[in-house]
Structure formats: C-alpha cells, structure tokens
Tab-separated table of C-alpha atoms in Angstrom:
chain	number	residue	atom	x	y	z
A	118	MET	CA	-8.642	14.286	42.480
A	119	GLY	CA	-7.640	17.161	40.014
A	120	SER	CA	-8.784	15.372	37.219
A	121	ILE	CA	-12.163	14.562	38.605
A	122	SER	CA	-12.649	18.495	39.689
A	123	ARG	CA	-12.021	19.560	35.768
A	124	GLY	CA	-15.048	17.033	34.839
A	125	ARG	CA	-18.317	18.472	34.051
A	126	ASN	CA	-20.944	17.897	36.500
A	127	LEU	CA	-24.315	16.676	34.355
A	128	GLY	CA	-26.389	15.575	37.338
A	129	PRO	CA	-29.471	17.409	38.777
A	130	GLY	CA	-28.843	20.712	39.747
A	131	ALA	CA	-25.719	21.341	37.547
A	132	GLY	CA	-26.009	25.073	37.164
A	133	SER	CA	-28.823	27.673	36.044
A	134	GLY	CA	-31.360	25.944	33.825
A	135	ALA	CA	-29.511	22.249	33.668
A	136	LEU	CA	-31.941	19.632	32.860
A	137	PRO	CA	-31.425	16.005	34.141
A	138	VAL	CA	-29.685	13.456	31.830
A	139	LEU	CA	-31.649	10.117	31.780
A	140	CYS	CA	-29.355	7.165	31.008
A	141	GLY	CA	-31.596	4.121	30.639
A	142	ARG	CA	-30.845	0.571	29.371
A	143	VAL	CA	-31.152	1.319	26.013
A	144	HIS	CA	-28.665	4.015	26.344
A	145	GLN	CA	-26.068	1.937	27.528
A	146	ILE	CA	-26.652	-0.974	25.014
A	147	GLY	CA	-25.984	1.605	22.434
A	148	ALA	CA	-22.904	3.344	24.055
A	149	LEU	CA	-21.284	-0.150	23.959
A	150	GLY	CA	-22.121	-0.486	20.626
A	151	LEU	CA	-20.303	2.268	19.721
A	152	ILE	CA	-17.675	1.610	21.631
A	153	ALA	CA	-17.304	-1.937	19.845
A	154	ALA	CA	-17.916	-0.042	16.226
A	155	THR	CA	-14.868	2.339	17.176
A	156	PHE	CA	-12.674	-0.662	18.260
A	157	LEU	CA	-13.116	-2.494	15.047
A	158	LEU	CA	-12.880	0.576	12.951
A	159	THR	CA	-9.573	1.983	14.722
A	160	ARG	CA	-7.667	-1.982	14.218
A	161	ALA	CA	-9.083	-1.746	10.555
A	162	PHE	CA	-7.412	1.763	10.232
A	163	ASP	CA	-4.034	0.575	11.798
A	164	ARG	CA	-3.597	-2.111	9.589
A	165	LEU	CA	-4.024	-0.047	6.833
A	166	SER	CA	-2.255	2.936	7.943
A	167	TYR	CA	0.563	1.238	9.467
A	168	GLY	CA	1.928	-0.822	7.146
A	169	GLY	CA	-0.373	-3.954	7.310
A	170	LEU	CA	-0.783	-5.748	4.112
A	171	ALA	CA	-4.376	-6.454	4.131
A	172	SER	CA	-4.987	-4.633	1.114
A	173	VAL	CA	-2.402	-6.583	-0.616
A	174	ALA	CA	-4.432	-9.807	0.736
A	175	SER	CA	-8.033	-8.961	-0.163
A	176	SER	CA	-9.079	-12.306	-1.018
A	177	ALA	CA	-8.632	-14.554	2.123
A	178	ALA	CA	-7.551	-17.443	-0.572
A	179	LEU	CA	-4.202	-15.516	-1.524
A	180	PHE	CA	-2.554	-18.550	0.203
A	181	GLU	CA	-4.901	-21.607	0.806
A	182	ARG	CA	-2.679	-22.723	3.593
A	183	ALA	CA	-1.020	-19.815	4.773
A	184	GLY	CA	-4.051	-17.239	4.753
A	185	ALA	CA	-4.299	-13.782	3.963
A	186	LEU	CA	-0.853	-12.128	3.655
A	187	PHE	CA	-0.283	-9.822	7.152
A	188	TRP	CA	2.171	-9.520	9.938
A	189	PRO	CA	0.185	-11.651	13.029
A	190	ASP	CA	-0.525	-10.055	15.867
A	191	ARG	CA	1.222	-12.644	18.134
A	192	GLY	CA	4.707	-10.936	18.932
A	193	TYR	CA	4.272	-8.180	16.421
A	194	GLY	CA	1.395	-6.201	17.584
A	195	SER	CA	-1.517	-4.528	15.584
A	196	ARG	CA	0.143	-1.503	14.317
A	197	LEU	CA	3.934	-0.376	13.486
A	198	ASP	CA	5.323	1.454	16.552
A	199	LEU	CA	8.850	1.593	16.578
A	200	LYS	CA	11.672	4.744	16.939
A	201	ILE	CA	14.885	4.340	15.186
A	202	TYR	CA	17.629	6.830	15.268
A	203	VAL	CA	19.823	6.954	11.936
A	204	TYR	CA	23.829	8.146	13.157
A	205	GLU	CA	24.839	11.090	10.915
A	206	GLU	CA	27.965	10.951	8.719
A	207	LYS	CA	29.670	13.732	10.426
A	208	GLU	CA	28.434	12.433	13.953
A	209	ILE	CA	30.830	9.755	13.815
A	210	ASP	CA	34.534	9.918	13.025
A	211	GLY	CA	35.215	7.744	10.523
A	212	LEU	CA	31.523	6.764	9.304
A	213	ARG	CA	31.879	8.962	6.363
A	214	GLU	CA	34.543	6.701	5.004
A	215	LEU	CA	32.473	4.007	5.263
A	216	ILE	CA	29.770	5.668	2.931
A	217	ARG	CA	32.283	7.424	0.557
A	218	GLY	CA	35.830	6.079	0.750
A	219	ARG	CA	38.942	7.220	2.136
A	220	ASP	CA	38.646	10.223	0.215
A	221	GLY	CA	35.407	11.121	-0.006
A	222	ARG	CA	34.741	10.715	-3.699
A	223	ILE	CA	32.302	7.687	-3.724
A	224	SER	CA	28.704	9.146	-4.066
A	225	PRO	CA	25.349	7.401	-3.179
A	226	ASP	CA	24.402	7.457	-6.685
A	227	ALA	CA	27.082	5.420	-7.552
A	228	CYS	CA	26.244	2.737	-5.072
A	229	VAL	CA	22.343	2.647	-5.687
A	230	LYS	CA	22.325	0.463	-8.349
A	231	GLY	CA	23.052	-3.210	-8.653
A	232	GLN	CA	22.457	-5.935	-6.212
A	233	TRP	CA	24.262	-4.241	-3.413
A	234	GLY	CA	21.933	-1.030	-3.510
A	235	THR	CA	20.173	-2.039	-0.620
A	236	GLN	CA	22.717	-0.322	1.734
A	237	VAL	CA	21.802	2.779	0.347
A	238	LYS	CA	17.938	2.608	-0.356
A	239	ILE	CA	17.549	1.428	3.250
A	240	HIS	CA	19.389	4.083	4.743
A	241	GLN	CA	17.934	6.963	2.341
A	242	LEU	CA	14.428	5.632	3.149
A	243	LEU	CA	15.115	5.488	6.879
A	244	LEU	CA	16.130	9.161	6.921
A	245	LYS	CA	12.567	10.253	5.455
A	246	SER	CA	10.900	7.604	7.720
A	247	ARG	CA	8.220	8.761	9.948
A	248	PHE	CA	9.582	6.041	12.639
A	249	ARG	CA	12.857	8.116	12.578
A	250	THR	CA	13.806	9.572	15.985
A	251	ILE	CA	16.648	12.325	16.648
A	252	ASN	CA	16.379	11.749	20.150
A	253	LYS	CA	18.546	8.821	21.322
A	254	GLN	CA	17.112	8.306	24.690
A	255	GLU	CA	13.906	7.372	22.853
A	256	ALA	CA	14.862	5.069	20.328
A	257	ASP	CA	14.178	1.370	19.880
A	258	PHE	CA	17.030	0.600	17.882
A	259	PHE	CA	20.272	2.643	16.171
A	260	PHE	CA	21.049	2.544	12.089
A	261	VAL	CA	24.552	2.543	11.310
A	262	PRO	CA	25.009	3.420	7.457
A	263	SER	CA	27.655	1.874	5.533
A	264	TYR	CA	27.941	1.597	1.990
A	265	VAL	CA	31.130	-0.733	2.330
A	266	LYS	CA	30.403	-3.358	-0.451
A	267	CYS	CA	30.194	-0.409	-2.941
A	268	VAL	CA	33.071	1.276	-1.555
A	269	ARG	CA	35.185	-1.559	-1.297
A	270	MET	CA	34.518	-2.657	-4.761
A	271	MET	CA	35.020	1.134	-5.960
A	272	GLY	CA	38.536	0.972	-4.334
A	273	GLY	CA	37.523	3.267	-1.247
A	274	LEU	CA	38.909	1.357	1.119
A	275	ASN	CA	40.301	-1.955	1.274
A	276	ASP	CA	39.717	-4.848	3.664
A	277	LYS	CA	42.160	-3.712	6.229
A	278	GLU	CA	40.762	-0.452	6.260
A	279	ILE	CA	37.296	-1.788	6.562
A	280	ASN	CA	37.747	-3.539	9.362
A	281	LYS	CA	40.168	-1.030	11.496
A	282	THR	CA	37.147	1.940	10.627
A	283	TYR	CA	34.358	-0.407	11.756
A	284	VAL	CA	36.398	-0.702	15.164
A	285	LYS	CA	37.168	2.787	15.487
A	286	ILE	CA	33.426	4.079	14.712
A	287	LEU	CA	31.806	1.333	17.103
A	288	SER	CA	34.193	2.675	20.114
A	289	GLN	CA	32.584	6.181	19.855
A	290	MET	CA	28.974	4.669	20.388
A	291	PRO	CA	27.982	4.779	24.250
A	292	TYR	CA	24.807	3.446	23.227
A	293	PHE	CA	26.586	0.413	21.368
A	294	ARG	CA	28.418	-0.463	24.584
A	295	TYR	CA	25.539	-0.058	26.667
A	296	SER	CA	23.389	-2.644	24.824
A	297	GLY	CA	26.138	-4.688	23.473
A	298	GLY	CA	25.203	-3.978	20.409
A	299	ARG	CA	21.799	-5.668	20.176
A	300	ASP	CA	19.701	-2.644	19.314
A	301	HIS	CA	22.222	-1.321	16.402
A	302	ILE	CA	21.458	-2.447	12.868
A	303	PHE	CA	23.773	-2.947	10.099
A	304	VAL	CA	23.171	-3.934	6.548
A	305	PHE	CA	25.529	-6.228	4.474
A	306	PRO	CA	23.990	-6.702	1.101
A	307	SER	CA	26.234	-9.144	-0.726
A	308	GLY	CA	26.703	-12.591	-0.541
A	309	ALA	CA	30.123	-11.964	1.622
A	310	GLY	CA	27.528	-10.643	4.328
A	311	ALA	CA	29.097	-9.382	7.341
A	312	HIS	CA	32.523	-11.276	6.539
A	313	LEU	CA	33.186	-7.774	5.002
A	314	PHE	CA	33.899	-6.729	8.536
A	315	ARG	CA	36.640	-9.473	8.982
A	316	SER	CA	36.176	-8.936	13.044
A	317	TRP	CA	32.167	-9.232	12.719
A	318	ALA	CA	32.264	-12.152	15.087
A	319	THR	CA	34.198	-10.183	17.877
A	320	PHE	CA	31.879	-7.144	17.864
A	321	LEU	CA	28.892	-7.782	16.358
A	322	ASN	CA	27.639	-11.025	17.400
A	323	ARG	CA	24.831	-9.460	19.052
A	324	SER	CA	23.622	-6.932	16.489
A	325	ILE	CA	21.052	-7.210	13.893
A	326	ILE	CA	22.537	-7.593	10.772
A	327	LEU	CA	19.952	-7.049	7.308
A	328	THR	CA	21.564	-9.016	4.360
A	329	PRO	CA	19.932	-11.366	1.863
A	330	GLU	CA	22.717	-14.155	2.556
A	331	GLY	CA	21.882	-16.490	4.936
A	332	ASP	CA	24.751	-19.026	4.517
A	333	ARG	CA	28.480	-19.050	3.270
A	334	THR	CA	29.653	-22.078	4.937
A	335	ASP	CA	30.906	-23.356	1.768
A	336	LYS	CA	33.888	-20.397	1.914
A	337	ARG	CA	33.898	-19.636	5.730
A	338	ASP	CA	33.973	-21.859	8.920
A	339	ILE	CA	30.546	-20.086	10.327
A	340	SER	CA	27.806	-18.530	8.496
A	341	ALA	CA	27.351	-14.574	9.703
A	342	PHE	CA	23.568	-15.093	9.676
A	343	ASN	CA	21.716	-15.988	12.811
A	344	THR	CA	18.104	-16.674	12.494
A	345	TRP	CA	17.435	-15.528	16.184
A	346	LYS	CA	18.884	-11.868	15.781
A	347	ASP	CA	19.384	-11.332	11.897
A	348	ILE	CA	16.629	-10.305	9.405
A	349	ILE	CA	17.122	-11.956	5.716
A	350	ILE	CA	16.193	-8.735	3.278
A	351	PRO	CA	15.272	-8.924	-0.473
A	352	GLY	CA	17.883	-8.327	-2.906
A	353	ASN	CA	17.834	-5.040	-4.660
A	354	VAL	CA	15.787	-5.711	-7.801
A	355	ASP	CA	16.744	-2.884	-10.788
A	356	ASP	CA	14.004	-0.235	-10.399
A	357	GLY	CA	13.451	-0.695	-14.368
A	358	MET	CA	11.738	-4.090	-13.783
A	359	THR	CA	9.419	-2.978	-10.695
A	360	LYS	CA	5.575	-1.386	-11.123
A	361	PHE	CA	6.357	0.859	-8.338
A	362	TYR	CA	8.710	3.024	-10.480
A	363	ASP	CA	6.059	3.053	-13.665
A	364	SER	CA	8.862	1.729	-16.059
A	365	ASN	CA	8.230	-0.515	-19.365
A	366	VAL	CA	11.561	-1.979	-19.580
A	367	VAL	CA	10.043	-5.303	-18.731
A	368	GLN	CA	6.655	-6.575	-19.971
A	369	PRO	CA	5.588	-10.425	-19.233
A	370	ILE	CA	5.049	-12.665	-22.472
A	371	PRO	CA	1.912	-14.823	-22.317
A	372	LEU	CA	2.979	-18.346	-21.368
A	373	SER	CA	1.859	-19.855	-24.537
A	374	LYS	CA	4.194	-17.655	-26.634
A	375	ARG	CA	7.406	-18.368	-24.603
A	376	LYS	CA	10.143	-20.083	-26.250
A	377	HIS	CA	11.440	-22.056	-23.586
A	378	LEU	CA	10.263	-24.074	-20.818
A	379	ALA	CA	13.247	-23.069	-18.408
A	380	ASN	CA	15.964	-20.831	-18.448
A	381	PHE	CA	19.465	-20.072	-16.386
A	382	LEU	CA	20.843	-16.583	-17.055
A	383	GLY	CA	24.362	-16.713	-14.883
A	384	ARG	CA	27.880	-17.331	-15.212
A	385	ALA	CA	28.855	-20.959	-14.339
A	386	GLN	CA	31.711	-19.754	-11.900
A	387	GLY	CA	32.962	-23.237	-11.747
A	388	LYS	CA	30.014	-24.017	-9.424
A	389	VAL	CA	29.096	-27.668	-10.142
A	390	GLY	CA	25.066	-26.878	-10.261
A	391	ARG	CA	25.938	-24.289	-12.830
A	392	LEU	CA	27.942	-26.401	-14.646
A	393	ARG	CA	25.334	-28.808	-14.720
A	394	LEU	CA	22.640	-26.498	-16.164
A	395	VAL	CA	25.214	-25.265	-18.927
A	396	GLU	CA	25.497	-28.957	-20.101
A	397	LEU	CA	22.163	-29.509	-19.876
A	398	ALA	CA	21.316	-26.264	-21.912
A	399	LYS	CA	23.354	-28.017	-24.760
A	400	GLN	CA	22.020	-31.025	-24.776
A	401	TYR	CA	18.286	-29.992	-24.830
A	402	PRO	CA	18.443	-26.296	-26.076
A	403	ASP	CA	14.694	-26.394	-27.209
A	404	LYS	CA	13.768	-26.979	-23.370
A	405	LEU	CA	16.413	-24.770	-21.353
A	406	GLU	CA	18.246	-21.807	-22.162
A	407	SER	CA	21.681	-20.508	-20.739
A	408	PRO	CA	23.553	-18.427	-23.043
A	409	GLU	CA	27.049	-17.771	-22.246
A	410	LEU	CA	27.235	-14.161	-20.532
A	411	GLN	CA	29.843	-11.664	-21.743
A	412	LEU	CA	30.231	-9.082	-18.973
A	413	THR	CA	32.568	-6.894	-21.089
A	414	GLY	CA	33.280	-6.321	-24.945
A	415	PRO	CA	31.081	-6.036	-27.876
A	416	ASN	CA	28.730	-8.917	-27.129
A	417	LYS	CA	28.005	-7.828	-23.333
A	418	LEU	CA	24.438	-8.842	-22.796
A	419	ARG	CA	22.614	-5.612	-22.178
A	420	ARG	CA	20.154	-4.658	-19.301
A	421	THR	CA	17.260	-4.812	-21.909
A	422	GLU	CA	18.564	-8.007	-23.725
A	423	TYR	CA	18.897	-9.791	-20.110
A	424	PHE	CA	15.135	-8.772	-19.121
A	425	ASN	CA	14.091	-10.193	-22.219
A	426	HIS	CA	15.971	-13.445	-22.280
A	427	LEU	CA	14.597	-13.754	-18.819
A	428	ARG	CA	10.829	-13.775	-19.538
A	429	ASN	CA	10.925	-16.240	-22.431
A	430	ALA	CA	10.823	-18.989	-20.122
A	431	LYS	CA	8.138	-20.799	-17.982
A	432	PHE	CA	10.550	-21.404	-15.345
A	433	CYS	CA	13.681	-19.314	-14.093
A	434	LEU	CA	16.278	-21.531	-12.572
A	435	ALA	CA	18.166	-20.136	-9.458
A	436	PRO	CA	21.187	-22.166	-8.679
A	437	ARG	CA	23.411	-21.145	-5.909
A	438	GLY	CA	26.699	-19.414	-7.098
A	439	GLU	CA	29.043	-17.801	-4.866
A	440	SER	CA	26.926	-17.712	-2.063
A	441	SER	CA	23.717	-19.080	-1.445
A	442	TRP	CA	20.998	-16.524	-2.642
A	443	THR	CA	20.630	-14.856	-6.276
A	444	LEU	CA	18.809	-12.011	-7.400
A	445	ARG	CA	17.322	-13.687	-10.268
A	446	PHE	CA	14.861	-15.528	-7.732
A	447	TYR	CA	13.534	-12.201	-6.913
A	448	GLU	CA	13.774	-10.604	-10.758
A	449	SER	CA	11.782	-14.010	-11.621
A	450	PHE	CA	8.640	-12.462	-9.984
A	451	PHE	CA	8.545	-9.252	-12.180
A	452	VAL	CA	9.172	-11.072	-15.724
A	453	GLU	CA	6.598	-13.344	-14.321
A	454	CYS	CA	8.334	-16.914	-14.672
A	455	VAL	CA	8.059	-19.338	-11.782
A	456	PRO	CA	11.777	-19.332	-9.752
A	457	VAL	CA	13.213	-22.759	-9.451
A	458	ILE	CA	15.372	-22.620	-6.091
A	459	LEU	CA	18.482	-24.643	-6.886
A	460	SER	CA	20.324	-23.585	-3.660
A	461	ASP	CA	19.982	-26.224	-0.750
A	462	GLN	CA	20.699	-23.644	2.316
A	463	VAL	CA	18.828	-20.314	0.778
A	464	GLU	CA	17.291	-18.411	3.431
A	465	LEU	CA	14.298	-16.240	2.253
A	466	PRO	CA	12.919	-13.159	3.660
A	467	PHE	CA	9.511	-12.798	5.358
A	468	GLN	CA	8.684	-16.353	6.168
A	469	ASN	CA	6.123	-15.419	8.657
A	470	VAL	CA	3.727	-14.311	6.314
A	471	ILE	CA	4.664	-16.026	2.908
A	472	ASP	CA	4.170	-19.521	2.325
A	473	TYR	CA	6.806	-19.892	-0.578
A	474	THR	CA	5.618	-23.387	-1.625
A	475	GLN	CA	2.612	-21.605	-3.490
A	476	ILE	CA	4.889	-19.115	-5.256
A	477	SER	CA	8.198	-21.185	-6.216
A	478	ILE	CA	9.602	-24.609	-6.469
A	479	LYS	CA	12.564	-25.720	-4.648
A	480	TRP	CA	14.538	-28.616	-6.198
A	481	PRO	CA	17.780	-30.556	-4.717
A	482	SER	CA	20.602	-29.430	-6.130
A	483	THR	CA	21.959	-32.941	-6.423
A	484	ARG	CA	19.312	-33.748	-8.731
A	485	ILE	CA	20.079	-31.101	-11.580
A	486	SER	CA	19.596	-33.410	-14.339
A	487	THR	CA	17.248	-34.257	-17.125
A	488	GLN	CA	14.803	-35.509	-14.266
A	489	LEU	CA	14.490	-32.155	-13.596
A	490	LEU	CA	13.412	-31.130	-17.079
A	491	GLU	CA	11.186	-33.693	-17.291
A	492	TYR	CA	9.629	-32.556	-13.910
A	493	LEU	CA	8.720	-29.228	-14.894
A	494	GLU	CA	7.313	-30.707	-18.505
A	495	THR	CA	4.225	-32.354	-16.143
A	496	ILE	CA	3.589	-29.249	-14.496
A	497	PRO	CA	0.278	-27.793	-16.631
A	498	ASP	CA	-0.033	-24.312	-17.497
A	499	GLU	CA	-2.975	-23.754	-15.417
A	500	MET	CA	-1.032	-24.013	-12.112
A	501	ILE	CA	1.975	-22.279	-13.314
A	502	GLU	CA	0.109	-19.347	-14.064
A	503	ALA	CA	-1.794	-19.638	-10.780
A	504	MET	CA	1.657	-19.733	-8.984
A	505	ILE	CA	2.381	-16.698	-10.894
A	506	SER	CA	-0.640	-14.732	-10.105
A	507	ARG	CA	-0.037	-15.585	-6.395
A	508	GLY	CA	3.734	-14.287	-7.012
A	509	ARG	CA	2.224	-11.242	-8.351
A	510	GLN	CA	0.620	-10.552	-5.132
A	511	VAL	CA	3.477	-10.542	-2.954
A	512	ARG	CA	5.966	-9.137	-5.173
A	513	CYS	CA	5.866	-5.839	-3.657
A	514	LEU	CA	7.822	-6.962	-0.963
A	515	TRP	CA	10.877	-7.033	-2.906
A	516	VAL	CA	10.304	-3.337	-3.984
A	517	TYR	CA	12.398	-1.059	-1.681
A	518	ALA	CA	9.510	1.891	-1.937
A	519	PRO	CA	8.720	4.804	0.534
A	520	GLU	CA	6.767	4.044	3.384
A	521	THR	CA	3.667	5.339	1.848
A	522	GLU	CA	3.274	2.490	-0.051
A	523	PRO	CA	1.001	-0.156	1.638
A	524	CYS	CA	3.292	-3.331	0.920
A	525	SER	CA	7.280	-2.725	0.239
A	526	ALA	CA	10.393	-4.313	1.194
A	527	MET	CA	11.086	-1.250	4.297
A	528	VAL	CA	7.235	-2.478	5.329
A	529	GLY	CA	8.446	-6.091	5.787
A	530	ILE	CA	11.596	-4.989	7.456
A	531	MET	CA	9.727	-2.531	9.779
A	532	TRP	CA	7.578	-5.384	11.247
A	533	GLU	CA	10.432	-7.961	11.750
A	534	LEU	CA	12.599	-4.905	13.479
A	535	GLN	CA	9.229	-4.455	15.490
A	536	ARG	CA	9.295	-8.110	17.084
A	537	LYS	CA	12.987	-7.438	18.229
A	538	VAL	CA	11.966	-4.357	20.006
A	539	ARG	CA	13.223	-4.718	24.083
A	540	ARG	CA	11.999	-2.463	26.611
A	541	PHE	CA	15.413	-3.203	28.833
A	542	HIS	CA	19.021	-3.127	27.271
A	543	GLN	CA	22.094	-4.313	28.931
A	544	SER	CA	25.160	-6.265	28.093
A	545	GLY	CA	28.206	-7.926	30.099
A	546	GLU	CA	29.554	-4.254	30.507
A	547	THR	CA	26.563	-2.528	32.123
A	548	PHE	CA	25.397	-2.544	35.653
A	549	TRP	CA	22.893	-0.837	37.200
A	550	LEU	CA	22.019	0.369	40.774
A	551	HIS	CA	19.145	0.788	43.164
A	552	ASN	CA	18.178	4.028	41.938
A	553	GLY	CA	17.951	2.722	38.485
A	554	SER	CA	20.981	4.411	37.226
A	555	VAL	CA	23.290	2.384	34.539
A	556	VAL	CA	26.729	2.421	35.484
A	557	ASN	CA	29.957	0.790	34.005
A	558	ARG	CA	32.747	-1.276	35.777
A	559	ASP	CA	34.207	1.686	37.381
A	560	LEU	CA	30.810	2.838	38.255
A	561	VAL	CA	30.609	5.758	36.171
A	562	GLU	CA	26.930	6.632	35.366
A	563	PHE	CA	25.888	5.862	31.739
A	564	HIS	CA	25.338	9.712	30.808
A	565	ASP	CA	29.269	10.509	31.573
A	566	TRP	CA	30.321	7.931	29.280
A	567	ARG	CA	32.859	9.338	26.857
A	568	PRO	CA	33.954	7.887	23.704
A	569	PRO	CA	36.218	6.087	22.814
A	570	VAL	CA	34.520	3.641	24.974
A	571	PRO	CA	35.952	0.157	25.609
A	572	LEU	CA	33.901	-2.450	23.299
A	573	PRO	CA	32.139	-5.390	24.489
C-alpha cells in the first residue's frame, strides 16, 4: 500500500488545473513498441559492456559450424554478474610464503614472465576487477593467490614446505570449510598442475582449479584436472607477442616468403614424439625446421631469434613434452602459423565458444612420420590463410588483458566461472537448522567458527 500512495494520480481531478490523460489503442501499441525496443537495446548493451564477444565476431561466418563467438545464454546468462573475494597476503598466516617464499624476497615482477606468469597476472587483474568484492558474505567465489610454481623454481619453498603451508592456510579459512572448498579458486599454471600441492587430492578435490594442464597420467596415477569443476586456461604468451601490448617484436611473414613447411622449436626431452620430429627434420631439412635449442651459453636462442624461427613456417608443430599442453600452441596464433597439435590427451580452453577444427589441426602422435609432412603439403595456401584469419579473430582470448578489453583470457575465465555460481553452499561438515542457521557438528553457528577449523 505504501508504494501505491507514493504514485502520482494522473486521473481526472488530480489537483487544480489538471487535465485528463487519454490513453487510446495507438498509445498502448506505441508503449509496447518502446518497451520491446528498450529490451533489445539493453541486451545488446549488456553483450558489449559485460564481456560479451559479439564485437569480436561481427561476422556470423566466423566459424561456419560454431556460429558467432559469444558465450551462449544457456547456463551462462546474458551478462556477467558475479562477485569474487580475493584473500589478502596479510589476512591468512602462510599466504605470504606461497607468494613470496619463506624469506619474503621473491617479487611478483620476478614471477610474471614466462609460461607460469598466469598465477601473477590473474591475481593482479582480479585485484582491480569490477567483480571483486571485499564482503565475504556476498561473494560467489573466493580466490586464493599463490605463486607457488615460481616460488619453488626460485628456491623459495621446497615440496614439503609447499604442502605444509597449503594445509596451514586452508585451516584458517572458515568459508573453505563451509562449502568444502567448492567455491574456492586456485591457479596452477605449469604442466605439474595441482600436483605442486602434494595433498591436493585430499583437500582440493572439490575446489575450482585454473590450469593449462588437462593430463599428467604419464607420470601420475590420476590427473588433477576434472572436466566438471576445473577450467582450462591459456598459457602465458610473452607480452611482446601480443597486439594488446603494442609491441613490434613479432611481425608475421607472408606465406609465400616463409622458408619452411613446418617447424618444431623445442627440446626433445627424451619424448618419443619429439625425437621423431628431430629425426624427420634431419631427413627433410627443407620442409621441417627443428634447431637444437641451447638454454645456456653463447649459442642460447634469444627471445627475438626464437620468434623469428617460429614465424618462418606455415605450420607450427606442438608435440607433447613433459605434459600434454605446450605454450607453442598459443604462440603460433601471434606469429600466424597454423598450430598442429601432436598431443593426444591435450585439453583446450573455452571449448563452448571455439571450434578448434577451424583454426588448428590435431594429428595422432602415433603417426608422426613422413605421412604428416605429406599431408601438410596437400593443404593449399588459401585454406591456410583462412585458418590463420579465423585464428586471428580468437587469439584475443589468449591475452591476459584488463577487463576493459572486450575480449581477453580474463573475460573467458569470468564467463566460465559464472556457469559455476551456486546459490547454496554446503559440505559434509556443514549442517543447517529450521531457522536457516548453518552449524558444524558441534552445533556451533558459522559466524562463531574460529580458525584453525577442521578441514573437509
């Protein structure tokens, strides 16, 4: 009744000098038309302003079978609308060690470069994100920052210390216990994936893991990646290669001027597929380039030299190495060669919007032989150019750019996270009563839980 009394009375006798307002059929039709137009314009604005990729896919023929490049409404919604809480370094005892090492001497700048830099970039971008919240009660997700791969490589923590520190910080997070970790996000950017935390299977088996690695069954009994809860993210492409950073480090070469049909730039690492490519390059040096990479010493292949080699072939071969994913797959889109995946178990990001058959080739690793080179030779330049062109339109999804960019890896990650938003959270260690209060096994209400809390 209160809201009605605050409305304006526009009927006859509504004050001195008021005129009656006539509303005929023409007015009603016009009003309905205005409502419909407003609805359509609002949806279009949402797509543009909240990370929709319609601007990237201005042509409906971007992918003939996949359609325009945008996240489908089903399961995602028409606009990004989520809130993420980011744990602070000083908030949780031990978190600083996972970011800076036991002595606190490792800086983010030392960890942001190289293929493991996604741990730093995602953290820094979330700190500035419009989806960040400082109110835990309204958060859809909780992000746990850690640069543990870099910290380990630089001697900041050993494996035993990493495991102990992760368990320590988790025990100080009541919200982790509340949901069993299902709304907590962790980044593991290397081929080792979540195996960097040796006890991941015990503590993170319900959590959301962001990783470029979808398989490690060659070295582990099980893979730490789960297609139902985790998200495959792009590797960290050198900023100098991406258009976003306005660098001229790499300029593609016209197809007609490229020296080689294909190339493989990487170490053999004793892997069967890579060893076969090295042998093929020796047999057919005019077709396949595979220089021996020196990581140290005077003959070390420098950054610019690496890119110059990579761009000088029509096809960039990406075989399995220590793990199923390789950064070379993502780099190929920026030097504009067609990536040829030679890793059977590889998982690729954003498969709900990208049809990889239109921008890459996946060849059985068991058939790495002259048959591969013969096949690649049969593909006309016109088709290669078309694949490169389509890849040019989606490579923005490999770039860890600010949210202000309409297309980026972060936009893709946000859409994938949105599909995982839950209204209700619970675990085997949470219970609730008739009045809606959540309690633990001792019937202590959630707001009275004090760390350290027993872990799920």
